[in-house]
PDB file of C-alpha atoms in Angstrom:
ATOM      1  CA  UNK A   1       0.000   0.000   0.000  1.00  0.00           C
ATOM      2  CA  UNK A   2       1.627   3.771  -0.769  1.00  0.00           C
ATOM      3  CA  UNK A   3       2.525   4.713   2.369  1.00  0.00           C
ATOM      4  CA  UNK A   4       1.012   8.395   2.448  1.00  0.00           C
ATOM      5  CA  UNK A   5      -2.738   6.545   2.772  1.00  0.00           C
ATOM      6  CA  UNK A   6      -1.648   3.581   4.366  1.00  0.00           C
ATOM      7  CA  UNK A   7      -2.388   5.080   7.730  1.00  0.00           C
ATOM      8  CA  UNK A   8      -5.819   6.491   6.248  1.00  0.00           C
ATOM      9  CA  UNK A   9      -7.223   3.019   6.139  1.00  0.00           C
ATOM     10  CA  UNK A  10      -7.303   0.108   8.357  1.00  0.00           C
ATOM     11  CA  UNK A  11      -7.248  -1.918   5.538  1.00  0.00           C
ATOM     12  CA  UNK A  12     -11.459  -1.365   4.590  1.00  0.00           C
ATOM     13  CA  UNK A  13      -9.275  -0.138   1.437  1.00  0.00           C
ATOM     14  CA  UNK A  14      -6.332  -0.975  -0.298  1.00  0.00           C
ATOM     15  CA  UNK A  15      -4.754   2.130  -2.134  1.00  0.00           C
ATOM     16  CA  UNK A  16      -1.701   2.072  -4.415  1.00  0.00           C
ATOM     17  CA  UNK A  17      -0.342   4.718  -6.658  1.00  0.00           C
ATOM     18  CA  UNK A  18       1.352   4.140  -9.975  1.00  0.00           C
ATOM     19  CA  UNK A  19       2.666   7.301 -11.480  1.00  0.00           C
ATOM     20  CA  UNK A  20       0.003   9.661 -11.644  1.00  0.00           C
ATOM     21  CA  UNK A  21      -2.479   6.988 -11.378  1.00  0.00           C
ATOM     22  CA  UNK A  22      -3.880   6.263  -7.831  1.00  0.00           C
ATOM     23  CA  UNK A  23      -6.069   2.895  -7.450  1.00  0.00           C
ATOM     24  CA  UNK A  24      -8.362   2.721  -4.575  1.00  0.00           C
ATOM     25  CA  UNK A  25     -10.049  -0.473  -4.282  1.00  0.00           C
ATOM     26  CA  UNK A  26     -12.733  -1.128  -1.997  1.00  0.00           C
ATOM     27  CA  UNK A  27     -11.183  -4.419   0.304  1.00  0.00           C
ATOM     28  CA  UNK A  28     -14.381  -5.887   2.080  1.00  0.00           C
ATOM     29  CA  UNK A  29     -14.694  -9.081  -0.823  1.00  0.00           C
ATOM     30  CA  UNK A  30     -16.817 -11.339   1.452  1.00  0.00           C
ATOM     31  CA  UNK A  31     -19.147  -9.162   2.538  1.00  0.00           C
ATOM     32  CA  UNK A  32     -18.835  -7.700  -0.843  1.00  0.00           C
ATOM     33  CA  UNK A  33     -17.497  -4.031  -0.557  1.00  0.00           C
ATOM     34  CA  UNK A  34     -20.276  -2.992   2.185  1.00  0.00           C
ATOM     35  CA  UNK A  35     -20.087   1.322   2.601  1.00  0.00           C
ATOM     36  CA  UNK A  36     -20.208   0.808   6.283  1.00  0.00           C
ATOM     37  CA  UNK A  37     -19.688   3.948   8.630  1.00  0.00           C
ATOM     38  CA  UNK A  38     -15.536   2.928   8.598  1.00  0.00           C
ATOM     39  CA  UNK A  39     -14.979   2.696   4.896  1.00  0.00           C
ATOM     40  CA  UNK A  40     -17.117   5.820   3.956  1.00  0.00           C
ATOM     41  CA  UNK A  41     -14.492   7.557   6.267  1.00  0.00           C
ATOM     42  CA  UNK A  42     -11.466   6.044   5.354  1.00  0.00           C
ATOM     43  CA  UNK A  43     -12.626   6.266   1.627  1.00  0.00           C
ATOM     44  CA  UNK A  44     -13.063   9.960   2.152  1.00  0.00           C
ATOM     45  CA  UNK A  45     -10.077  10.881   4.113  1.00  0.00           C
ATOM     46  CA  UNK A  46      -8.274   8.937   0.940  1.00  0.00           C
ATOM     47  CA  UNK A  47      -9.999  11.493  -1.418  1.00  0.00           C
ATOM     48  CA  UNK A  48      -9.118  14.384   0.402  1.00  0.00           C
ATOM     49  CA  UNK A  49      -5.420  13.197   0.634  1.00  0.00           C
ATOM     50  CA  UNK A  50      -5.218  12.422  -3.182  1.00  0.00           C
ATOM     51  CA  UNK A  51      -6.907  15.867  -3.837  1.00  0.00           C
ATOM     52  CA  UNK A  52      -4.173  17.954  -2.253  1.00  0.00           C
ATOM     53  CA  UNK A  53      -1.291  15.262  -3.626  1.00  0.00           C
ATOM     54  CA  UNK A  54       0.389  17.125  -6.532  1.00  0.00           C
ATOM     55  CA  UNK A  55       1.525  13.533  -8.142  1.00  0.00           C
ATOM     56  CA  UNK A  56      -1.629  12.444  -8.395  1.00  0.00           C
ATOM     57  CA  UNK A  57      -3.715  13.162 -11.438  1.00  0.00           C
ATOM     58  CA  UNK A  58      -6.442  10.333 -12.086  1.00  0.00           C
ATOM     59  CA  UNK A  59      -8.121   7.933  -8.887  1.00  0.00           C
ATOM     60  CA  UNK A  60      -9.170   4.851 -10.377  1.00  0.00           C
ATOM     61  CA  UNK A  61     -12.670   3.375  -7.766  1.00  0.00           C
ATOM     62  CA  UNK A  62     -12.679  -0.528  -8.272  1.00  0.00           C
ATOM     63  CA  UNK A  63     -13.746  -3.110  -5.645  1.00  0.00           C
ATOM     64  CA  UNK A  64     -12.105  -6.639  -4.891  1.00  0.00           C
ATOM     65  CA  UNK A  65     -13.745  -9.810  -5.581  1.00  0.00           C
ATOM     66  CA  UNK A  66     -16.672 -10.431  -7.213  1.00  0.00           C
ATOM     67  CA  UNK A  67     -18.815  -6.882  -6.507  1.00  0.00           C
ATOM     68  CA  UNK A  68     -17.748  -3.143  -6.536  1.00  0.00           C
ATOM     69  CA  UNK A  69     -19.831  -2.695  -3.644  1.00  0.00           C
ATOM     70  CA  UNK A  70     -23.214  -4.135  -2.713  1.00  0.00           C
ATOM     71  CA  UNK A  71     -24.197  -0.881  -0.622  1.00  0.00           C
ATOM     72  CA  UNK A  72     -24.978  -0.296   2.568  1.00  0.00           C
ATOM     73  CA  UNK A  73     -24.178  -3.128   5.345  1.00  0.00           C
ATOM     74  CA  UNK A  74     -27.557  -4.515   5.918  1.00  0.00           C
ATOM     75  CA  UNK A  75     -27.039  -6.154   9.126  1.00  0.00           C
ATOM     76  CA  UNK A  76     -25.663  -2.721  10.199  1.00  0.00           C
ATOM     77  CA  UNK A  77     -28.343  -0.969   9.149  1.00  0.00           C
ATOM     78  CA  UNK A  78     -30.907  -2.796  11.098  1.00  0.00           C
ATOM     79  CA  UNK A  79     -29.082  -1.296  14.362  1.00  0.00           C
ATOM     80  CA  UNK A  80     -29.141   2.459  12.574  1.00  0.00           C
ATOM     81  CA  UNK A  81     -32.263   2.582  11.492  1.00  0.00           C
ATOM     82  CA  UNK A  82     -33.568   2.057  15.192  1.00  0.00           C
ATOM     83  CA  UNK A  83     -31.231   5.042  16.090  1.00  0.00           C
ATOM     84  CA  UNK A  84     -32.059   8.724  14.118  1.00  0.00           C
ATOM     85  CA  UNK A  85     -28.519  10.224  15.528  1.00  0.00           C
ATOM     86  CA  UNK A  86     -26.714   6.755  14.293  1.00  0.00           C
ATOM     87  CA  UNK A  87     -28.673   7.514  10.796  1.00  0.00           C
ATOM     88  CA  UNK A  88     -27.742  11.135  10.483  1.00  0.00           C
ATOM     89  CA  UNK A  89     -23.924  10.345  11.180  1.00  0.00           C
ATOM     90  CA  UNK A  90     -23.994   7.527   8.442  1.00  0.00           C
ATOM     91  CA  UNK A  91     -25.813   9.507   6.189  1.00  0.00           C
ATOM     92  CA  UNK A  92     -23.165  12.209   7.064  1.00  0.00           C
ATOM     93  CA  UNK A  93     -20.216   9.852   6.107  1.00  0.00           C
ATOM     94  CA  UNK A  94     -21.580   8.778   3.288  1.00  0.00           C
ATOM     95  CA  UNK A  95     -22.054  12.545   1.911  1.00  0.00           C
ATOM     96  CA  UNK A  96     -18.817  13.885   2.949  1.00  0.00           C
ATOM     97  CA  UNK A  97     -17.344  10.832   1.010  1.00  0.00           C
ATOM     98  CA  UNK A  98     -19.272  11.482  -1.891  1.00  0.00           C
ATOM     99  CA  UNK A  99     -18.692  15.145  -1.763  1.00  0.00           C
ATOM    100  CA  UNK A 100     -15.286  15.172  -2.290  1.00  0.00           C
ATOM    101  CA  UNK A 101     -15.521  12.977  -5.198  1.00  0.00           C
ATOM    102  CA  UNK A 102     -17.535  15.583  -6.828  1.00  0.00           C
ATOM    103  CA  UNK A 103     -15.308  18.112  -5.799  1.00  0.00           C
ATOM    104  CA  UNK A 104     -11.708  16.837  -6.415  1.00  0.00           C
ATOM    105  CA  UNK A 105      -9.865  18.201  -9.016  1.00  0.00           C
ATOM    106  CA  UNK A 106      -9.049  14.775  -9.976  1.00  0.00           C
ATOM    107  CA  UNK A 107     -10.367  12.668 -12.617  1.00  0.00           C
ATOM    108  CA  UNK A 108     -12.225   9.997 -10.642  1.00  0.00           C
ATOM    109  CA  UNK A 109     -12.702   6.987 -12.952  1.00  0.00           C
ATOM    110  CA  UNK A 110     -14.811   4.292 -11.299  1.00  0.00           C
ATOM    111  CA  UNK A 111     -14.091   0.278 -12.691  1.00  0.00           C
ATOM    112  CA  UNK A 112     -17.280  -1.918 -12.179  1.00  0.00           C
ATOM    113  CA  UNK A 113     -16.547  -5.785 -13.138  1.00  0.00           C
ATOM    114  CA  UNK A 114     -19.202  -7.354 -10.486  1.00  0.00           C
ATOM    115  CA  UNK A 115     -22.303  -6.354  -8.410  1.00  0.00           C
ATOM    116  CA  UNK A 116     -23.000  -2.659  -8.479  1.00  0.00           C
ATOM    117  CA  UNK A 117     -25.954  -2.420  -5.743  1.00  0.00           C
ATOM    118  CA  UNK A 118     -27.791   0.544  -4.023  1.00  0.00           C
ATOM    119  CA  UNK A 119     -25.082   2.376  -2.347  1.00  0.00           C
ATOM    120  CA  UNK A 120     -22.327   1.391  -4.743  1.00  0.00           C
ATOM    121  CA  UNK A 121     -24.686   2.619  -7.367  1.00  0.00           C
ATOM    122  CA  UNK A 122     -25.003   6.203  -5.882  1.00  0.00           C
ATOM    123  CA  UNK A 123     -20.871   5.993  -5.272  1.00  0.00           C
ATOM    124  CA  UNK A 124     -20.837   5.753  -9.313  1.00  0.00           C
ATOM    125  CA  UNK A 125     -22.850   8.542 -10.109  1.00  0.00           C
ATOM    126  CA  UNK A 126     -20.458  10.534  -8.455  1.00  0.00           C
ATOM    127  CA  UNK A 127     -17.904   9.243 -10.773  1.00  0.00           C
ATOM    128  CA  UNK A 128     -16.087  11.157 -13.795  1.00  0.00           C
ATOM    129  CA  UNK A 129     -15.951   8.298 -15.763  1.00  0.00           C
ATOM    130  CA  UNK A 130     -17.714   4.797 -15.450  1.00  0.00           C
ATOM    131  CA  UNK A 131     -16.260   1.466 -17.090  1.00  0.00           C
ATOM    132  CA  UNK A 132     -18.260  -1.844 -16.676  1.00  0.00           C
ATOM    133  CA  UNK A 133     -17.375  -4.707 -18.412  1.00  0.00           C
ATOM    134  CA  UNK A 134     -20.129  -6.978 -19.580  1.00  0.00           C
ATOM    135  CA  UNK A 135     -20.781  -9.623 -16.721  1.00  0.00           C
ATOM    136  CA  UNK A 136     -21.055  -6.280 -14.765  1.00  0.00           C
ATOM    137  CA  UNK A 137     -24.458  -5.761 -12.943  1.00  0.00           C
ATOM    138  CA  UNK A 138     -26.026  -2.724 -11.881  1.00  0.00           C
ATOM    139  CA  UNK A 139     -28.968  -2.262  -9.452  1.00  0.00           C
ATOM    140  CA  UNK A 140     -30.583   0.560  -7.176  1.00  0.00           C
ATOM    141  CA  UNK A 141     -31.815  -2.648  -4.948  1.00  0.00           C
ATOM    142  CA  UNK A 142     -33.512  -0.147  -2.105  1.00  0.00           C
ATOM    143  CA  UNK A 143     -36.680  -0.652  -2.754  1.00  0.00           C
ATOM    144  CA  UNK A 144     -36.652  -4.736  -2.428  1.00  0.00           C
ATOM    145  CA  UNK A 145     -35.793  -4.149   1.724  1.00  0.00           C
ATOM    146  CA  UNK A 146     -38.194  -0.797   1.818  1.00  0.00           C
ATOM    147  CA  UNK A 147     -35.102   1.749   1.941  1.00  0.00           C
ATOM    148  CA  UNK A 148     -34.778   4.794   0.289  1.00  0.00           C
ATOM    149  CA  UNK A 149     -31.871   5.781  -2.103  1.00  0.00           C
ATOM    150  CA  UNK A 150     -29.984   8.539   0.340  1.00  0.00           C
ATOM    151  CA  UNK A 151     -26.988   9.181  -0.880  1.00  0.00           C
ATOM    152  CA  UNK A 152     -28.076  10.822  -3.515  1.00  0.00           C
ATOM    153  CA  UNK A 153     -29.623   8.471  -5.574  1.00  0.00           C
ATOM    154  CA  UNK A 154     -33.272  10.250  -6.400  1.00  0.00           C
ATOM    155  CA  UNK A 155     -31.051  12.979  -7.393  1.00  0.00           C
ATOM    156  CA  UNK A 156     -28.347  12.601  -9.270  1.00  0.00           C
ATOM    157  CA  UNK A 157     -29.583   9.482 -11.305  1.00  0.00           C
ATOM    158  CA  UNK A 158     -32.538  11.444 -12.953  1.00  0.00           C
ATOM    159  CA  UNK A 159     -29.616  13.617 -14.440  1.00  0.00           C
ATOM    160  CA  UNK A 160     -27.855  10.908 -15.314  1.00  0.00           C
ATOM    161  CA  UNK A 161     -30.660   8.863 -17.399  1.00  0.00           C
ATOM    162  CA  UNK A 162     -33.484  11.144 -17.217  1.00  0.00           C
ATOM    163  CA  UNK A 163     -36.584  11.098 -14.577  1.00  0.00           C
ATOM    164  CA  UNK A 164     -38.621   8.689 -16.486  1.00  0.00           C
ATOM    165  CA  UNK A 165     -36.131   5.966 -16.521  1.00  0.00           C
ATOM    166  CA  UNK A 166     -34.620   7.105 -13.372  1.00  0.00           C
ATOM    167  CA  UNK A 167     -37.906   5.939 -11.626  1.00  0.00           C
ATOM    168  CA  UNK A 168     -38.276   2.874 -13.575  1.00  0.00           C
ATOM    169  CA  UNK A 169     -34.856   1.661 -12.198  1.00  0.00           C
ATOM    170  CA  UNK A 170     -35.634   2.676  -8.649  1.00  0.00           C
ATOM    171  CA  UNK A 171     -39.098   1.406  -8.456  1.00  0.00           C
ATOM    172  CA  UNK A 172     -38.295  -2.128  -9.870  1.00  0.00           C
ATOM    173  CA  UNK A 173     -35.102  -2.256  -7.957  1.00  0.00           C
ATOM    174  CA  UNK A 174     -34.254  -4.932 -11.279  1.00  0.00           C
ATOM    175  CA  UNK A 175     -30.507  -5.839 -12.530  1.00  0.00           C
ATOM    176  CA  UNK A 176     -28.836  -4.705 -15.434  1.00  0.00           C
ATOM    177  CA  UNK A 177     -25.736  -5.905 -17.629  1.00  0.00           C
ATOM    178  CA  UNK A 178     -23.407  -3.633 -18.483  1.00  0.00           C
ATOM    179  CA  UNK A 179     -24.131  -3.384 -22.193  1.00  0.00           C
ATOM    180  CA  UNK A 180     -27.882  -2.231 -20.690  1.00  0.00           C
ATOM    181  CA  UNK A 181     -26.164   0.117 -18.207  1.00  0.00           C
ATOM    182  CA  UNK A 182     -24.628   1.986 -21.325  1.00  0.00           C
ATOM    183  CA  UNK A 183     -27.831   2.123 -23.670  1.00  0.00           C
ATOM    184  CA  UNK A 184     -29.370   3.891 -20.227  1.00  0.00           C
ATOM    185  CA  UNK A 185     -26.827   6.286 -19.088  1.00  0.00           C
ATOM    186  CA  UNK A 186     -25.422   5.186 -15.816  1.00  0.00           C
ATOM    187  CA  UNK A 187     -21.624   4.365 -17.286  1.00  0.00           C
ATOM    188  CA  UNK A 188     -19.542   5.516 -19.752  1.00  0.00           C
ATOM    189  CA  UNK A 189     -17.826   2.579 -21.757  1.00  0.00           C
ATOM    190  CA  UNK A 190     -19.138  -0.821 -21.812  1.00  0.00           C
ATOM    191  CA  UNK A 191     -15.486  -3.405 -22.371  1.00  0.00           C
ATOM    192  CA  UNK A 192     -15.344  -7.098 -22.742  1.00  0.00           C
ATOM    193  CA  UNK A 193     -13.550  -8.309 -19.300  1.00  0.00           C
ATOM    194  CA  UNK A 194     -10.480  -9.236 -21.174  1.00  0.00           C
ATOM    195  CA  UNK A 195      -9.683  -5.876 -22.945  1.00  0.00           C
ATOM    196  CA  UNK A 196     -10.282  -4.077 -19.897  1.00  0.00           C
ATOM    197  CA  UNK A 197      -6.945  -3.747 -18.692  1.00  0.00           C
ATOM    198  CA  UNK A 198      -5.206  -2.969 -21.911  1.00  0.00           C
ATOM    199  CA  UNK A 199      -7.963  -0.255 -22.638  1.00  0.00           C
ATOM    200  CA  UNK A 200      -7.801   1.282 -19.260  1.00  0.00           C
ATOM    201  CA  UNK A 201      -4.328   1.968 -19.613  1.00  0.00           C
ATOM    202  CA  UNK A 202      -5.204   3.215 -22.947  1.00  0.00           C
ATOM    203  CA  UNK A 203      -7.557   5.700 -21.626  1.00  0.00           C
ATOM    204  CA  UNK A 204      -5.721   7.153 -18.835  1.00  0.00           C
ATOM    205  CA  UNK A 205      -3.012   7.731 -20.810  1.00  0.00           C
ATOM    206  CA  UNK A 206      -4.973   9.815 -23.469  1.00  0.00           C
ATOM    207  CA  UNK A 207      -6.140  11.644 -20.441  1.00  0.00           C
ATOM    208  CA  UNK A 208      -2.722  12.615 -18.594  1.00  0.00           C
ATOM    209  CA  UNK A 209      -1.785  13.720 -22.122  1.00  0.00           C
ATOM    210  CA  UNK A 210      -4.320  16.788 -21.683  1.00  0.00           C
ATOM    211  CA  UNK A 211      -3.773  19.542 -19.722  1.00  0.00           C
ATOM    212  CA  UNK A 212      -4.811  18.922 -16.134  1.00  0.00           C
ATOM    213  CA  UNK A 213      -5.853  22.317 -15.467  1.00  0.00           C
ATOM    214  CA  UNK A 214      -8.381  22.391 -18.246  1.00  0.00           C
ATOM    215  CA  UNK A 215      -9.197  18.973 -17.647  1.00  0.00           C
ATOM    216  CA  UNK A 216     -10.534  20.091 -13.786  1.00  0.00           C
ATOM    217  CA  UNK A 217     -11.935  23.051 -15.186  1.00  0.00           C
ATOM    218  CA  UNK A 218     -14.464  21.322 -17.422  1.00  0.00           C
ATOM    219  CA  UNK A 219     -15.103  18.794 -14.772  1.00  0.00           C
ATOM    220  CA  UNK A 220     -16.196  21.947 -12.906  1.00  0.00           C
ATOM    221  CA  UNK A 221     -18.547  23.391 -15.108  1.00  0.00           C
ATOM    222  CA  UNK A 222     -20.104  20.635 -16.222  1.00  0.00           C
ATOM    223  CA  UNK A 223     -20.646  20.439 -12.336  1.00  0.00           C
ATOM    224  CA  UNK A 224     -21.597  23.953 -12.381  1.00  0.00           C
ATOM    225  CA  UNK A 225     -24.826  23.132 -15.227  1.00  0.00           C
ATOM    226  CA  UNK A 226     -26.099  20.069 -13.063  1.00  0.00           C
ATOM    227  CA  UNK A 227     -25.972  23.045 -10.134  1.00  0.00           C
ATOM    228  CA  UNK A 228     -27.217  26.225 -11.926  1.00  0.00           C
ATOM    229  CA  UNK A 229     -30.240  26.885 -14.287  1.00  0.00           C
ATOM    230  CA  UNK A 230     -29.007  27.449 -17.662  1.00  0.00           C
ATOM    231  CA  UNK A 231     -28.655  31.122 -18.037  1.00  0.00           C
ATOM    232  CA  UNK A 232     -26.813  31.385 -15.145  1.00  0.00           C
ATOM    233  CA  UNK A 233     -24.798  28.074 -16.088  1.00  0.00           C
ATOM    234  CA  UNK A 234     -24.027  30.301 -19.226  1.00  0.00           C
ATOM    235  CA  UNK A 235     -22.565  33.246 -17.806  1.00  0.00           C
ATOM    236  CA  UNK A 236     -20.595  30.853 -14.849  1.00  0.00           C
ATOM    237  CA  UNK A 237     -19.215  29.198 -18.112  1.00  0.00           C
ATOM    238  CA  UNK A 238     -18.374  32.701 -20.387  1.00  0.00           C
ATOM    239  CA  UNK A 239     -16.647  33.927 -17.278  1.00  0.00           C
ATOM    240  CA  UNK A 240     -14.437  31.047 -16.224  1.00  0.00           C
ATOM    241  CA  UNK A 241     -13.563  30.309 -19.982  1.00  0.00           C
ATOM    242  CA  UNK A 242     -12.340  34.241 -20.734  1.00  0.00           C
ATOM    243  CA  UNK A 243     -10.538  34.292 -17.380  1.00  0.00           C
ATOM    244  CA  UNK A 244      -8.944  30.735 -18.192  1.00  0.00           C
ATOM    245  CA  UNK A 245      -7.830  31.252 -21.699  1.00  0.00           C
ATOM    246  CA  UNK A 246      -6.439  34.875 -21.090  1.00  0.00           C
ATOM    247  CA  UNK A 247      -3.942  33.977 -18.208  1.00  0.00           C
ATOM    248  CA  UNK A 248      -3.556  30.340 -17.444  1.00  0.00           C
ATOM    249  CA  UNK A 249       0.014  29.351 -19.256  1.00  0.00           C
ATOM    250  CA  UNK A 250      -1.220  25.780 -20.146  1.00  0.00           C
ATOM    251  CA  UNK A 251      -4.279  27.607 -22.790  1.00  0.00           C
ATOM    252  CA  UNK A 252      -1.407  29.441 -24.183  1.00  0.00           C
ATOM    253  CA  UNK A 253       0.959  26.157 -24.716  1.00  0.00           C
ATOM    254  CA  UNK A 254      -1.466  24.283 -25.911  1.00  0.00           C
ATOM    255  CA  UNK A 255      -2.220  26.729 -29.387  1.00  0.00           C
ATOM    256  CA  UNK A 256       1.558  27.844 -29.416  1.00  0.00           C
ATOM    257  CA  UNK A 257       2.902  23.769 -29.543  1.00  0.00           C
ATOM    258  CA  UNK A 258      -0.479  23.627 -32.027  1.00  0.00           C
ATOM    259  CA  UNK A 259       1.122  26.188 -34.409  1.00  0.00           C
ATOM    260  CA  UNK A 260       4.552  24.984 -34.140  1.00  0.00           C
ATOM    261  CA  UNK A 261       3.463  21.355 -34.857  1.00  0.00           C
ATOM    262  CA  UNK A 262       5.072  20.061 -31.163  1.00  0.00           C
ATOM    263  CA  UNK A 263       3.973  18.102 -28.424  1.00  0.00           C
ATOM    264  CA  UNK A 264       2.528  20.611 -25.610  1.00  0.00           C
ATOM    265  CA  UNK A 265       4.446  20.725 -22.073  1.00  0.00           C
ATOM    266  CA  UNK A 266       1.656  21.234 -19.471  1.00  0.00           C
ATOM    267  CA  UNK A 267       2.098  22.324 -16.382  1.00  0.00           C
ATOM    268  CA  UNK A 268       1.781  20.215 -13.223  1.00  0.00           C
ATOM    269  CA  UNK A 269      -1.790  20.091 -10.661  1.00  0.00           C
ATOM    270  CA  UNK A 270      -1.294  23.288  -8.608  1.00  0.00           C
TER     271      UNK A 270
END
């Protein structure tokens, strides 16, 4: 484990850091990646850390075993949900984690090959990227024990896929494959499981090629329209955009190695 987050975790996650690529993988396999109160915390506290690491551009999300996460630990839950305080703290945890996934400056690229249930569902949609393979399968799942999506769920989902199919999804609490999870919205890229790997890599590094400065700034105001109506989304955009391209040095190298047919030198996070 890199030894910056090793002492963030007690071992809920494993993290490891390859170049400007930081993997944090979800390490509960037998109870199948459960977002109990300790690895909400320990998965935020990683998230913050990586955020204010300079050598750290991307965070790749997976989970060990066969799920990503199935959600919420049940048996857990049937403690909370007799206690509102317990509640409001695990609801807490789970949207400071959460949070800061929307807020990093870091691409946050989540990799689903298993069970994607409830609460690892709502981790997703807080996800830059999503890549499933085919045998992945996706489910909101709340409904089948009488919960409520609250991490988010109800609302970011209906962005995602739009309300009608949104509530379709949440009201049958029904699986989908990851070739159905791309027709609707919820990820990104659909892979066969054995290409996965070698098109990862291939992705990430056509990412760290771009500038990382424009690359969090577009990650921001596409935040920015999900947060604003659009007229105000508008002007957010036509002011970031002329203060961006008139003094940040990486808009500049980017048209000057253009014009002189070169490979551009971007700057590093700052």
């Amino acid at each position: 484990m890199t030894s910056d987050y090793a002492k963030l975790t007690t071992g809920t996650l494993v993290v490891e850091q390859e170049g400007k690529l930081l993997t944090i993988t979800l390490n509960r396999p037998k109870e199948l990646n459960p977002l109990d109160p300790v690895t909400l915390l320990e998965l935020g506290e990683c998230i913050a850390q990586a955020d204010r690491d300079v050598g750290v551009e991307i965070i790749l999300l997976r989970g060990a075993g066969r799920a990503f996460s199935a959600g919420g630990d049940l048996k857990n839950h049937l403690r909370v949900h007799q206690d509102a305080e317990a509640m409001r703290r695990m609801g807490a945890l789970a949207a400071a984690a959460m949070d800061r996934i929307v807020a990093t400056s870091k691409l946050v690229i989540a990799v689903v090959e298993g069970l994607c249930v409830a609460g690892g569902l709502e981790l997703i949609l807080c996800c830059d990227f999503v890549i499933a393979t085919e045998t992945a399968s996706f489910s909101d799942g709340h409904l089948n024990v009488a919960l409520l999506p609250g991490s988010g769920g109800t609302q970011r989902m209906p962005r995602w896929t739009g309300p009608l199919r949104a509530k379709e999804l949440m009201l049958t609490a029904r699986f989908v494959d990851g070739k159905e999870a791309l027709a609707l919205g919820l990820v990104t890229y659909c892979w066969p499981a054995a290409e996965l790997t070698e098109r990862l890599a291939s992705l990430t590094a056509d990412l760290l090629r771009k500038s990382f400065a424009a690359r969090a700034a577009i990650k921001y105001l596409v935040y920015q329209s999900q947060e604003s109506p659009l007229s105000a989304g508008l002007q957010i955009e036509r002011a970031f955009v002329q203060h961006f391209e008139t003094t940040h040095p990486d808009a500049h190298e980017g048209i000057l190695a253009f014009v002189e047919k070169r490979k551009p030198k971007f700057g590093p996070p700052g």
